[in-house]
Amino acid sequence: MDLLLEILLTKTFLFDAFGVIGLGLLGLAAVRLSQRYQSWGGSLLSSGALLLLLGRLMALLRPQIFTPGLQDALGRSMSDVLLLAPTALMTMGLAGIVWGLWGHEQWLREER
Amino acid sequence: MTFTPCVPLLATINAMRPVFMIVMGAFLLLTIWRMTRGTHGWTPKVLMAGAILLAFGYSVVLPLYHADVLPKLSQVGFFSPNSDVAMGWHIVKLVAMNGGWMLFGLGLAMHAGIFETEKSPAPVESPSTSPFHGPAA
């Protein structure tokens, strides 16, 4: 297989960067919506985007940071919490984003 | 063959997560469709493209991965001879999730006016009264 394609697909850095940039843009846009237009869905949307971004970054960085040495140093329960945290964060973030988007849609409907 | 309803299985978080993702993906698409209905331009197109990709990723691809219907690339192995199916779905997942968030974030940023400068509150003189920039007379 072509080397460039192989790097793109196995390391997935470029795709992950796209996802993280998109989430950052989403958070920025949500902050702007809640600050400038006083849309209540915007603040919920921004917190959801923040949670999702945090969870995504944790999931992406886990292979680098979460080494067996750290796992031993932290102990069983703490490392379990750290392992489960990205999933919980991403679940809450997705819920926040969808709820905030719904709220923003309701706000748009009232404004029109 | 017993066919008992497995309520304890449904009540666990692991079993509820795909259901949650399917519902969220569908609701996201529905909300974006309601938001962009009757509008024109590039913003609703980008938003809708991102929402369709995300809905496909969240309600089709990720639950299928969760149910072990689709083979995971990390388990099959990248260099194994029968990694074609796993590789194809891996690419589909990467494009749907990451491209979906990228397009969705870009669309919402365009909707919120991130790329536009706010109008300056300073008073702007009209050109006809300006002695420097007025028509030569």
Short mmCIF file of C-alpha atoms in Angstrom, two decimals:
data_model
loop_
_atom_site.label_atom_id
_atom_site.label_comp_id
_atom_site.label_asym_id
_atom_site.label_seq_id
_atom_site.Cartn_x
_atom_site.Cartn_y
_atom_site.Cartn_z
CA MET A 1 0.00 0.00 0.00
CA ASP A 2 1.05 3.54 -0.62
CA LEU A 3 3.07 4.85 2.30
CA LEU A 4 1.19 8.13 2.62
CA LEU A 5 -2.18 6.37 2.59
CA GLU A 6 -0.91 3.91 5.16
CA ILE A 7 0.21 6.68 7.49
CA LEU A 8 -3.10 8.51 7.05
CA LEU A 9 -5.12 5.42 7.87
CA THR A 10 -3.09 3.82 10.63
CA LYS A 11 -1.98 6.91 12.51
CA THR A 12 -5.29 8.69 11.76
CA PHE A 13 -3.71 11.96 12.82
CA LEU A 14 -5.17 14.04 9.99
CA PHE A 15 -8.71 12.77 10.48
CA ASP A 16 -8.51 13.21 14.24
CA ALA A 17 -7.25 16.74 13.74
CA PHE A 18 -10.25 17.48 11.53
CA GLY A 19 -12.59 16.21 14.21
CA VAL A 20 -10.93 18.20 16.98
CA ILE A 21 -10.87 21.39 14.88
CA GLY A 22 -14.55 20.94 14.08
CA LEU A 23 -15.39 20.52 17.76
CA GLY A 24 -13.39 23.64 18.58
CA LEU A 25 -15.28 25.60 15.93
CA LEU A 26 -18.52 24.26 17.38
CA GLY A 27 -17.56 25.48 20.85
CA LEU A 28 -16.55 28.91 19.52
CA ALA A 29 -19.79 29.24 17.57
CA ALA A 30 -21.83 28.23 20.61
CA VAL A 31 -20.10 30.81 22.81
CA ARG A 32 -20.77 33.46 20.17
CA LEU A 33 -24.42 32.48 19.95
CA SER A 34 -24.98 32.67 23.68
CA GLN A 35 -22.97 35.89 24.14
CA ARG A 36 -24.11 37.97 21.25
CA TYR A 37 -27.59 36.75 20.50
CA GLN A 38 -28.56 35.67 24.05
CA SER A 39 -29.70 32.27 22.81
CA TRP A 40 -30.08 29.99 25.86
CA GLY A 41 -29.40 26.91 23.74
CA GLY A 42 -26.00 28.36 22.92
CA SER A 43 -24.65 28.07 26.47
CA LEU A 44 -25.79 24.46 26.75
CA LEU A 45 -24.30 23.78 23.33
CA SER A 46 -20.97 25.29 24.38
CA SER A 47 -20.77 23.20 27.55
CA GLY A 48 -21.63 20.10 25.55
CA ALA A 49 -18.95 20.89 22.97
CA LEU A 50 -16.44 21.46 25.79
CA LEU A 51 -17.24 18.11 27.41
CA LEU A 52 -17.09 16.29 24.08
CA LEU A 53 -13.79 17.94 23.18
CA LEU A 54 -12.32 17.01 26.56
CA GLY A 55 -13.45 13.41 26.22
CA ARG A 56 -12.16 13.18 22.66
CA LEU A 57 -8.77 14.59 23.60
CA MET A 58 -8.54 12.18 26.54
CA ALA A 59 -9.41 9.27 24.26
CA LEU A 60 -6.84 10.40 21.69
CA LEU A 61 -4.05 10.94 24.22
CA ARG A 62 -4.74 7.82 26.26
CA PRO A 63 -2.24 5.56 24.46
CA GLN A 64 0.53 8.10 25.02
CA ILE A 65 -0.23 9.04 28.62
CA PHE A 66 -1.92 6.01 30.08
CA THR A 67 1.06 3.69 30.28
CA PRO A 68 1.20 0.57 32.48
CA GLY A 69 3.56 2.40 34.83
CA LEU A 70 1.02 5.12 35.48
CA GLN A 71 -1.66 2.48 35.86
CA ASP A 72 0.33 0.78 38.63
CA ALA A 73 1.09 4.06 40.34
CA LEU A 74 -2.54 5.16 40.38
CA GLY A 75 -4.01 1.94 41.64
CA ARG A 76 -6.95 -0.09 40.44
CA SER A 77 -9.97 2.11 41.11
CA MET A 78 -8.37 5.36 40.00
CA SER A 79 -7.18 3.88 36.71
CA ASP A 80 -10.67 2.44 36.16
CA VAL A 81 -12.13 5.91 36.63
CA LEU A 82 -9.61 7.34 34.17
CA LEU A 83 -10.41 4.60 31.66
CA LEU A 84 -14.14 5.22 31.85
CA ALA A 85 -13.95 9.03 31.96
CA PRO A 86 -13.70 9.67 28.18
CA THR A 87 -16.77 7.54 27.47
CA ALA A 88 -18.80 9.32 30.13
CA LEU A 89 -17.57 12.73 28.96
CA MET A 90 -18.39 11.99 25.33
CA THR A 91 -21.86 10.69 26.26
CA MET A 92 -22.63 13.80 28.31
CA GLY A 93 -21.15 16.03 25.62
CA LEU A 94 -23.27 14.51 22.89
CA ALA A 95 -26.39 14.91 25.03
CA GLY A 96 -25.47 18.53 25.77
CA ILE A 97 -24.86 19.33 22.12
CA VAL A 98 -28.13 17.82 20.94
CA TRP A 99 -30.13 19.43 23.76
CA GLY A 100 -28.48 22.79 23.17
CA LEU A 101 -29.12 22.57 19.45
CA TRP A 102 -32.78 21.84 20.15
CA GLY A 103 -32.90 24.83 22.48
CA HIS A 104 -31.31 27.05 19.86
CA GLU A 105 -33.82 25.86 17.29
CA GLN A 106 -36.67 26.75 19.66
CA TRP A 107 -35.09 30.17 20.23
CA LEU A 108 -34.79 30.74 16.47
CA ARG A 109 -38.47 29.85 16.11
CA GLU A 110 -39.45 32.39 18.76
CA GLU A 111 -37.30 35.10 17.17
CA ARG A 112 -38.75 34.67 13.71
CA MET B 1 -34.89 -22.56 23.08
CA THR B 2 -35.77 -20.03 25.73
CA PHE B 3 -36.81 -16.57 24.74
CA THR B 4 -36.90 -14.58 27.96
CA PRO B 5 -36.65 -10.83 27.82
CA CYS B 6 -33.26 -9.88 29.16
CA VAL B 7 -34.14 -6.85 31.23
CA PRO B 8 -30.90 -6.79 33.26
CA LEU B 9 -28.93 -6.68 30.02
CA LEU B 10 -30.98 -3.77 28.73
CA ALA B 11 -30.55 -1.89 31.98
CA THR B 12 -26.77 -1.87 31.90
CA ILE B 13 -25.01 1.20 30.64
CA ASN B 14 -23.08 -0.79 28.06
CA ALA B 15 -26.28 -1.99 26.44
CA MET B 16 -27.96 1.40 26.63
CA ARG B 17 -25.14 3.31 24.98
CA PRO B 18 -25.89 2.27 21.36
CA VAL B 19 -29.58 3.02 21.88
CA PHE B 20 -28.64 6.44 23.23
CA MET B 21 -26.36 7.08 20.27
CA ILE B 22 -29.03 6.03 17.74
CA VAL B 23 -31.59 8.34 19.35
CA MET B 24 -29.14 11.24 19.58
CA GLY B 25 -28.03 10.88 15.96
CA ALA B 26 -31.58 10.83 14.67
CA PHE B 27 -32.60 13.75 16.88
CA LEU B 28 -29.58 15.78 15.76
CA LEU B 29 -30.54 15.28 12.12
CA LEU B 30 -34.17 16.16 12.84
CA THR B 31 -33.23 19.33 14.73
CA ILE B 32 -30.86 20.50 12.01
CA TRP B 33 -33.49 19.78 9.37
CA ARG B 34 -36.02 21.89 11.28
CA MET B 35 -33.44 24.65 11.77
CA THR B 36 -32.39 24.88 8.12
CA ARG B 37 -35.83 24.36 6.60
CA GLY B 38 -36.75 27.17 4.24
CA THR B 39 -33.30 28.81 4.26
CA HIS B 40 -30.89 29.18 1.37
CA GLY B 41 -27.17 29.55 0.91
CA TRP B 42 -24.07 27.63 1.90
CA THR B 43 -24.60 27.60 5.66
CA PRO B 44 -27.62 25.25 5.67
CA LYS B 45 -25.92 23.01 3.12
CA VAL B 46 -22.76 22.64 5.22
CA LEU B 47 -24.79 22.16 8.42
CA MET B 48 -26.99 19.56 6.78
CA ALA B 49 -24.01 17.68 5.30
CA GLY B 50 -22.34 17.54 8.71
CA ALA B 51 -25.54 16.44 10.40
CA ILE B 52 -26.14 13.68 7.85
CA LEU B 53 -22.57 12.38 8.29
CA LEU B 54 -22.87 12.51 12.09
CA ALA B 55 -26.27 10.84 12.09
CA PHE B 56 -24.93 8.05 9.88
CA GLY B 57 -21.89 7.64 12.11
CA TYR B 58 -23.75 7.74 15.40
CA SER B 59 -26.83 5.75 14.50
CA VAL B 60 -25.43 3.21 12.04
CA VAL B 61 -21.67 2.75 12.22
CA LEU B 62 -20.94 3.04 15.95
CA PRO B 63 -23.80 0.74 17.11
CA LEU B 64 -22.73 -1.85 14.55
CA TYR B 65 -19.20 -1.67 15.89
CA HIS B 66 -20.59 -1.94 19.41
CA ALA B 67 -22.59 -5.03 18.46
CA ASP B 68 -19.46 -6.63 16.95
CA VAL B 69 -21.14 -6.88 13.55
CA LEU B 70 -18.30 -4.93 11.95
CA PRO B 71 -14.77 -6.23 12.54
CA LYS B 72 -12.45 -3.85 14.36
CA LEU B 73 -9.24 -3.03 12.52
CA SER B 74 -7.19 -3.17 15.71
CA GLN B 75 -8.34 -6.75 16.34
CA VAL B 76 -8.02 -8.00 12.75
CA GLY B 77 -4.59 -6.48 12.30
CA PHE B 78 -3.56 -3.99 9.70
CA PHE B 79 -1.30 -6.26 7.68
CA SER B 80 -3.36 -9.42 7.76
CA PRO B 81 -4.52 -10.58 4.30
CA ASN B 82 -8.24 -10.40 5.11
CA SER B 83 -8.20 -6.90 6.50
CA ASP B 84 -10.07 -5.39 3.56
CA VAL B 85 -13.52 -5.31 5.16
CA ALA B 86 -12.19 -4.03 8.46
CA MET B 87 -10.15 -1.38 6.64
CA GLY B 88 -13.14 -0.23 4.59
CA TRP B 89 -15.36 0.21 7.63
CA HIS B 90 -12.52 1.87 9.51
CA ILE B 91 -12.29 4.48 6.74
CA VAL B 92 -16.06 4.93 6.73
CA LYS B 93 -16.03 5.50 10.49
CA LEU B 94 -13.12 7.93 10.35
CA VAL B 95 -14.68 9.99 7.57
CA ALA B 96 -18.19 9.95 9.01
CA MET B 97 -17.28 10.92 12.56
CA ASN B 98 -14.41 13.34 12.03
CA GLY B 99 -15.67 14.85 8.78
CA GLY B 100 -19.11 15.11 10.32
CA TRP B 101 -17.88 17.09 13.31
CA MET B 102 -15.72 19.24 11.04
CA LEU B 103 -18.57 20.13 8.67
CA PHE B 104 -21.04 20.54 11.52
CA GLY B 105 -18.72 22.83 13.47
CA LEU B 106 -17.93 24.82 10.33
CA GLY B 107 -21.64 25.19 9.52
CA LEU B 108 -22.52 26.32 13.03
CA ALA B 109 -19.58 28.73 13.00
CA MET B 110 -20.89 30.22 9.76
CA HIS B 111 -24.37 30.36 11.26
CA ALA B 112 -23.08 32.19 14.35
CA GLY B 113 -21.00 34.57 12.24
CA ILE B 114 -17.58 33.58 13.59
CA PHE B 115 -15.87 34.61 10.37
CA GLU B 116 -17.49 38.02 10.17
CA THR B 117 -16.12 41.11 11.84
CA GLU B 118 -18.42 43.00 14.14
CA LYS B 119 -19.34 46.46 12.94
CA SER B 120 -17.32 49.18 14.61
CA PRO B 121 -19.35 51.30 17.01
CA ALA B 122 -17.31 54.41 16.09
CA PRO B 123 -19.22 56.97 14.06
CA VAL B 124 -18.31 56.91 10.38
CA GLU B 125 -18.32 60.19 8.53
CA SER B 126 -20.20 60.20 5.31
CA PRO B 127 -17.85 60.74 2.40
CA SER B 128 -19.76 63.71 0.94
CA THR B 129 -19.07 65.90 4.00
CA SER B 130 -15.41 64.93 4.33
CA PRO B 131 -13.07 67.61 3.03
CA PHE B 132 -10.37 65.09 2.17
CA HIS B 133 -12.20 62.33 0.42
CA GLY B 134 -15.01 64.21 -1.21
CA PRO B 135 -15.35 64.71 -4.93
CA ALA B 136 -12.93 67.29 -6.32
CA ALA B 137 -14.88 70.50 -6.38
#
